[in-house]
Every structure is written in structure tokens, then in C-alpha cells.
Amino acid sequence: MVLAICAIYICGCSGESVKNFTIAYAPNESTEQSTDARNGLAKDLGAFLGVEVKEIQATDYNAIIEALRTGKADMAYLGALSVALAMERAGAEPIVMKAPKGDKTLATYRSVFIAKSDNERINTPRDAKGKKIAFVDPNSTSGNLVPTSEIMNVFDDEKLNSDLIHTNGKFFEAVSFSGKHQAGLQAVIKGDVDIVPISDQILASEIANGNAAEGSVKVIHSSAPIPAEVMTVGKTVSPELKAKLVKFLTAYDNAEYFAKVIKVPSARFVPSSKDDYAAIVTLNRNINQ
């Protein structure tokens, strides 16, 4: 797994000044359409902090968590499950979450199961058994954890667990991981798989950007609300720097960044804490332990 080659000097307990700062993004936010917008935030934050800010693309969620743990990344934009794992494995801390219209009560999204519109065999989640599915990433919230929980709930009479759901031929005919929501969406459209879970906001963004035709897929199930994605800092980031980041991010209003990277044009960042993700921590432990 390759993030980037970069030298990082962080303001920590020693009181050393920050030399540069690195933000890591998951593959879902690191598309060609979002490059300029990501670079825009890096430049604006760099001007605010008075240091060079770099943004890097991770190959998967585990790579980001490891980068936060080792100090190769100072801040990362993560989904709820990855935040929970980053807190446990890397001592990371969520600081601001995305919220439509800057309203924290709206700071949620959903995991939806989709199938190709003309696939007459699949119309409800009960039709998914024995079919081909592509989850997103083992550490994806809306692309794996929540969908796994939803399947267990829908088929509560079958006493399923995560291993059975993710093993070829046990519950599904074939199980794979697409690596990113966008790839899963295209796999359904092409007919390579029958069903995929995807963030409802990424699905809407892909259709709005012309990457998927309106009506090419159908939603057959939607989860309960999930706490929104969040900017998370590593344990090497000092309290002083953390406060500066919160100040900058909660005032940031670059519409292009929120449209292309955050996937919700009206969104803005609002303060967040570990408490916002406690339910996801519990869900993960219940399913995987």
C-alpha cells in the first residue's frame, strides 16, 4: 500500500513548530473530478497555518489508519467505521464532521443496496441470497459494516455472521470488494455483480456528475441514518494545532470542495467528537467480535 513519500514534522508535545502538514483521503474522495478541489483546500489551509499542506490518496482505509498511527498523515477524511478503528488503533480523534447546510442534526447519510434497473430477479433485500455481491472495503461503513448488519437483520432467522456473509458460496454465490463505491456502482451497471451497497450521497453525486445514467440502477433497500464522514487528526497533532484546524474548517465555505470532495454541495463542517461515533464502535464490536 502506497500513500506518498513525504517528510513530516508535526507540532507535538515537544512544542516544535509545524514544518508541513499532510491530509489523507480515501479512494472515494480521490477522483480526477475532485483533484483541483482537494488542492484548493490544501492551499487555503496552508495559507492559514503558514506551512506547506499536502494531500495524498490512500489505496484503502487501512492505509489511512496506518498513516495516522505512524505520523505519515496528520489529518484524514474518514467514514464512521474507519474513525472508530482509527481511534482504537491509532489514537486518532474526530474534530469536524460534514453537515448539510451546516446543521449537525442533518449530519447523516445512508447505505443503500442497489441493483441494475432491469434485473427482475432482485427487488427486495430478501432477493439477495444466492446472488453476486460486491462490498466496498472491509473498513467501509456504508459499503460493508452497515450492509452486513442489514443483511443479518433481514435474514435474522438464518443466524448469519460476518464470516458466512463474506465467504463465497455460503450465503452469497460470490463475494468481492470493489475498493471504492464508484467501482461497485459500475460493476452493477455492467452486470458483473447483482447487488452492491453504496453511500446514498456518492450514488447521487455519481449520477449528478454524469458517471451513471439516471435510472440505470434501482435502490432495493436503505439503512437507518449513519453518522457523517469526519475530518480526523492523528495523536501527533498538538491541542494548539487541533484548535486551529477546527477554526479553519468550521469557517471553510469553498462550494467546489464540498460539491466534489465531500459530495454534498450545501454541506459545511461542524465540530465533532468521539461521542458522535459511539454507536458505530458498538455495532462493529457486536458484529466482528
Coordinates of N, CA and C in Angstrom, one line a residue, residues 79-199:
G79 N -14.9 7.7 7.0 CA -16.2 7.3 7.3 C -16.3 6.9 8.8
A80 N -17.5 6.6 9.3 CA -17.7 6.3 10.7 C -16.9 5.1 11.2
L81 N -16.9 4.0 10.4 CA -16.2 2.8 10.9 C -14.7 3.0 10.9
S82 N -14.2 3.7 9.9 CA -12.8 3.9 9.8 C -12.4 4.9 11.0
V83 N -13.2 5.8 11.4 CA -13.0 6.6 12.5 C -12.9 5.8 13.8
A84 N -13.8 4.9 13.9 CA -13.8 4.0 15.1 C -12.6 3.2 15.2
L85 N -12.1 2.7 14.1 CA -10.9 1.9 14.0 C -9.7 2.7 14.2
A86 N -9.7 3.9 13.7 CA -8.5 4.8 13.9 C -8.4 5.3 15.3
M87 N -9.5 5.4 16.0 CA -9.5 5.8 17.4 C -8.9 4.6 18.2
E88 N -9.2 3.4 17.9 CA -8.7 2.2 18.6 C -7.3 1.9 18.3
R89 N -6.9 2.0 17.0 CA -5.6 1.5 16.6 C -4.6 2.6 16.6
A90 N -5.0 3.9 16.3 CA -4.0 4.9 16.1 C -4.2 6.1 17.1
G91 N -5.1 6.0 18.0 CA -5.3 7.1 19.0 C -5.8 8.4 18.3
A92 N -6.4 8.2 17.2 CA -6.9 9.4 16.4 C -8.2 10.0 17.0
E93 N -8.5 11.2 16.6 CA -9.6 11.9 17.2 C -10.4 12.7 16.1
P94 N -11.7 12.5 16.0 CA -12.5 13.2 15.1 C -12.7 14.7 15.6
I95 N -12.6 15.6 14.6 CA -12.7 17.0 15.0 C -13.8 17.8 14.4
V96 N -14.1 17.5 13.1 CA -15.3 18.2 12.4 C -15.9 17.2 11.5
M97 N -17.2 17.2 11.4 CA -18.0 16.3 10.5 C -18.7 17.1 9.5
K98 N -19.1 16.5 8.4 CA -19.8 17.2 7.3 C -21.3 17.3 7.7
A99 N -21.9 18.4 7.5 CA -23.3 18.5 7.8 C -24.0 19.4 6.7
P100 N -25.0 18.9 6.1 CA -25.8 19.7 5.1 C -26.3 21.0 5.7
K101 N -26.0 22.1 5.0 CA -26.4 23.4 5.5 C -25.7 23.8 6.8
G102 N -24.7 23.1 7.2 CA -24.0 23.4 8.5 C -24.9 23.0 9.7
D103 N -25.9 22.1 9.5 CA -26.8 21.7 10.5 C -26.4 20.3 11.0
K104 N -25.9 20.2 12.2 CA -25.5 18.9 12.7 C -26.6 17.9 12.9
T105 N -27.8 18.4 13.0 CA -28.9 17.4 13.1 C -29.1 16.7 11.7
L106 N -28.5 17.2 10.7 CA -28.6 16.6 9.3 C -27.4 15.9 9.0
A107 N -26.5 15.7 9.9 CA -25.1 15.2 9.6 C -25.2 13.6 9.6
T108 N -26.0 13.1 8.7 CA -26.1 11.7 8.5 C -26.2 11.4 7.0
Y109 N -26.0 10.1 6.7 CA -26.3 9.6 5.3 C -26.7 8.2 5.5
R110 N -26.9 7.5 4.4 CA -27.5 6.1 4.4 C -26.7 5.2 3.5
S111 N -26.7 3.9 3.9 CA -26.2 2.9 3.0 C -27.4 2.3 2.2
V112 N -27.3 2.3 0.9 CA -28.4 1.7 0.1 C -27.9 0.5 -0.7
F113 N -28.7 -0.5 -0.8 CA -28.4 -1.6 -1.7 C -29.0 -1.3 -3.1
I114 N -28.2 -1.4 -4.1 CA -28.7 -1.2 -5.4 C -28.5 -2.4 -6.3
A115 N -29.3 -2.5 -7.3 CA -29.2 -3.5 -8.4 C -29.5 -2.8 -9.7
K116 N -29.1 -3.5 -10.8 CA -29.4 -2.9 -12.1 C -30.9 -2.8 -12.3
S117 N -31.3 -1.7 -12.9 CA -32.8 -1.4 -13.0 C -33.5 -2.6 -13.7
D118 N -32.9 -3.2 -14.7 CA -33.6 -4.2 -15.5 C -33.4 -5.6 -14.9
N119 N -32.8 -5.7 -13.7 CA -32.6 -7.0 -13.1 C -33.9 -7.4 -12.4
E120 N -34.7 -8.2 -13.0 CA -36.0 -8.5 -12.4 C -35.9 -9.5 -11.3
R121 N -34.8 -10.1 -11.1 CA -34.6 -11.1 -10.1 C -34.5 -10.5 -8.7
I122 N -34.1 -9.2 -8.7 CA -33.8 -8.6 -7.4 C -34.6 -7.3 -7.2
N123 N -35.5 -7.4 -6.3 CA -36.4 -6.2 -6.0 C -36.4 -5.8 -4.5
T124 N -36.1 -6.8 -3.7 CA -36.0 -6.5 -2.2 C -34.8 -7.2 -1.7
P125 N -34.4 -6.8 -0.4 CA -33.1 -7.4 0.1 C -33.3 -8.9 0.3
R126 N -34.5 -9.4 0.4 CA -34.7 -10.9 0.5 C -34.3 -11.6 -0.7
D127 N -34.3 -10.9 -1.8 CA -33.9 -11.5 -3.1 C -32.3 -11.6 -3.3
A128 N -31.6 -11.1 -2.3 CA -30.1 -11.0 -2.5 C -29.5 -12.4 -2.2
K129 N -30.1 -13.2 -1.5 CA -29.5 -14.5 -1.1 C -29.2 -15.3 -2.4
G130 N -27.9 -15.8 -2.4 CA -27.5 -16.6 -3.6 C -27.0 -15.9 -4.8
K131 N -27.0 -14.6 -4.6 CA -26.6 -13.7 -5.8 C -25.1 -13.2 -5.6
K132 N -24.6 -12.5 -6.5 CA -23.2 -12.0 -6.5 C -23.3 -10.6 -5.9
I133 N -22.4 -10.3 -4.9 CA -22.4 -9.0 -4.3 C -20.9 -8.5 -4.2
A134 N -20.8 -7.2 -4.3 CA -19.5 -6.5 -4.2 C -19.6 -5.5 -3.1
F135 N -19.0 -5.8 -1.9 CA -18.9 -4.8 -0.9 C -17.8 -3.8 -1.3
V136 N -17.6 -2.8 -0.5 CA -16.6 -1.8 -0.9 C -15.3 -2.0 -0.4
D137 N -15.1 -2.1 0.9 CA -13.9 -2.3 1.6 C -14.2 -2.8 3.0
P138 N -13.4 -3.7 3.5 CA -13.7 -4.2 4.9 C -13.9 -3.2 5.9
N139 N -13.2 -2.0 5.8 CA -13.4 -1.0 6.8 C -14.3 0.2 6.3
S140 N -15.1 -0.1 5.3 CA -16.1 0.9 4.9 C -17.4 0.8 5.7
T141 N -17.9 1.9 6.1 CA -19.1 1.9 7.0 C -20.3 1.6 6.1
S142 N -20.6 2.4 5.1 CA -21.8 2.2 4.3 C -21.6 1.1 3.2
G143 N -20.3 0.8 3.0 CA -20.0 -0.2 2.0 C -19.7 -1.6 2.5
N144 N -19.7 -1.8 3.9 CA -19.5 -3.1 4.4 C -20.2 -3.3 5.8
L145 N -19.8 -2.5 6.8 CA -20.3 -2.7 8.2 C -21.8 -2.7 8.2
V146 N -22.4 -1.5 7.8 CA -23.8 -1.4 7.9 C -24.5 -2.4 7.0
P147 N -24.1 -2.6 5.8 CA -24.8 -3.6 4.9 C -24.7 -5.0 5.6
T148 N -23.6 -5.3 6.2 CA -23.5 -6.6 6.9 C -24.6 -6.7 7.9
S149 N -24.7 -5.7 8.7 CA -25.7 -5.6 9.8 C -27.1 -5.7 9.2
E150 N -27.4 -5.0 8.1 CA -28.7 -5.0 7.5 C -29.1 -6.4 7.0
I151 N -28.1 -7.1 6.4 CA -28.3 -8.5 5.9 C -28.7 -9.4 7.1
M152 N -27.9 -9.3 8.2 CA -28.2 -10.1 9.3 C -29.6 -9.9 9.9
N153 N -30.0 -8.6 9.9 CA -31.3 -8.3 10.4 C -32.4 -8.8 9.5
V154 N -32.3 -8.6 8.2 CA -33.3 -9.1 7.2 C -33.4 -10.6 7.3
F155 N -32.3 -11.3 7.4 CA -32.3 -12.8 7.5 C -32.0 -13.2 8.9
D156 N -32.7 -12.6 9.9 CA -32.5 -13.0 11.3 C -32.8 -14.4 11.6
D157 N -33.6 -15.1 10.8 CA -33.9 -16.5 11.1 C -32.8 -17.4 10.7
E158 N -31.8 -16.9 9.9 CA -30.7 -17.8 9.5 C -29.4 -17.8 10.3
K159 N -29.5 -16.9 11.4 CA -28.3 -16.9 12.3 C -27.0 -16.6 11.6
L160 N -27.0 -15.6 10.7 CA -25.8 -15.3 10.0 C -24.8 -14.6 10.8
N161 N -23.5 -14.7 10.4 CA -22.5 -13.9 11.0 C -21.6 -13.3 9.9
S162 N -20.7 -12.5 10.2 CA -19.9 -11.8 9.2 C -19.1 -12.8 8.3
D163 N -18.6 -13.8 8.9 CA -17.8 -14.8 8.1 C -18.7 -15.5 7.0
L164 N -19.9 -15.9 7.4 CA -20.8 -16.5 6.5 C -21.2 -15.6 5.3
I165 N -21.4 -14.3 5.7 CA -21.8 -13.4 4.7 C -20.7 -13.0 3.7
H166 N -19.4 -13.1 4.1 CA -18.3 -12.7 3.3 C -17.6 -13.9 2.7
T167 N -18.1 -15.1 2.8 CA -17.5 -16.3 2.2 C -18.2 -16.8 1.0
N168 N -17.5 -16.9 -0.1 CA -18.2 -17.4 -1.4 C -18.9 -18.7 -1.1
G169 N -20.2 -18.7 -1.6 CA -21.0 -20.0 -1.6 C -21.7 -20.3 -0.3
K170 N -21.5 -19.4 0.7 CA -22.1 -19.7 2.0 C -23.5 -19.1 2.0
F171 N -23.6 -17.8 1.8 CA -24.9 -17.1 1.8 C -25.0 -16.5 0.4
F172 N -24.0 -15.8 -0.1 CA -24.0 -15.2 -1.5 C -23.3 -16.2 -2.4
E173 N -23.6 -16.2 -3.6 CA -22.9 -17.1 -4.6 C -21.4 -16.7 -4.7
A174 N -21.2 -15.3 -4.8 CA -19.8 -14.8 -4.9 C -19.8 -13.5 -4.1
V175 N -18.6 -13.3 -3.4 CA -18.4 -12.1 -2.6 C -17.1 -11.4 -3.0
S176 N -17.1 -10.1 -3.3 CA -15.9 -9.4 -3.6 C -15.9 -8.1 -3.0
F177 N -14.8 -7.4 -3.1 CA -14.6 -6.0 -2.6 C -14.2 -5.1 -3.8
S178 N -14.9 -4.1 -4.1 CA -14.7 -3.3 -5.2 C -13.6 -2.3 -5.0
G179 N -13.3 -1.9 -3.7 CA -12.2 -0.9 -3.4 C -12.8 0.5 -3.2
K180 N -13.8 0.8 -4.0 CA -14.4 2.1 -3.9 C -15.9 2.1 -4.3
H181 N -16.7 3.0 -3.8 CA -18.1 3.0 -4.1 C -18.4 3.1 -5.6
Q182 N -17.6 3.9 -6.2 CA -17.8 4.2 -7.7 C -17.6 2.9 -8.5
A183 N -16.6 2.1 -8.1 CA -16.3 0.9 -8.8 C -17.4 -0.1 -8.6
G184 N -18.0 -0.2 -7.5 CA -19.1 -1.1 -7.2 C -20.3 -0.7 -8.1
L185 N -20.6 0.6 -8.1 CA -21.7 1.1 -8.9 C -21.5 0.7 -10.4
Q186 N -20.3 0.8 -10.9 CA -20.1 0.4 -12.3 C -20.2 -1.1 -12.5
A187 N -19.8 -1.8 -11.5 CA -19.9 -3.3 -11.6 C -21.3 -3.7 -11.7
V188 N -22.2 -3.1 -11.0 CA -23.7 -3.4 -11.1 C -24.2 -3.0 -12.5
I189 N -23.9 -1.8 -12.9 CA -24.3 -1.3 -14.2 C -23.9 -2.3 -15.4
K190 N -22.6 -2.7 -15.3 CA -22.1 -3.6 -16.3 C -22.6 -5.1 -16.2
G191 N -23.2 -5.4 -15.1 CA -23.8 -6.7 -14.9 C -22.7 -7.7 -14.3
D192 N -21.6 -7.2 -13.8 CA -20.6 -8.1 -13.3 C -21.0 -8.7 -11.9
V193 N -21.8 -7.9 -11.2 CA -22.4 -8.4 -9.9 C -23.8 -8.0 -9.9
D194 N -24.6 -8.6 -9.0 CA -26.0 -8.4 -8.9 C -26.4 -7.3 -8.0
I195 N -25.6 -7.1 -7.0 CA -26.0 -6.1 -6.0 C -24.8 -5.5 -5.3
V196 N -24.9 -4.3 -4.9 CA -23.8 -3.6 -4.2 C -24.4 -2.7 -3.1
P197 N -23.8 -2.5 -2.0 CA -24.1 -1.4 -1.1 C -23.3 -0.2 -1.4
I198 N -23.9 1.0 -1.3 CA -23.2 2.2 -1.7 C -23.7 3.3 -0.8
S199 N -22.9 4.3 -0.5 CA -23.4 5.5 0.1 C -24.4 6.2 -0.8

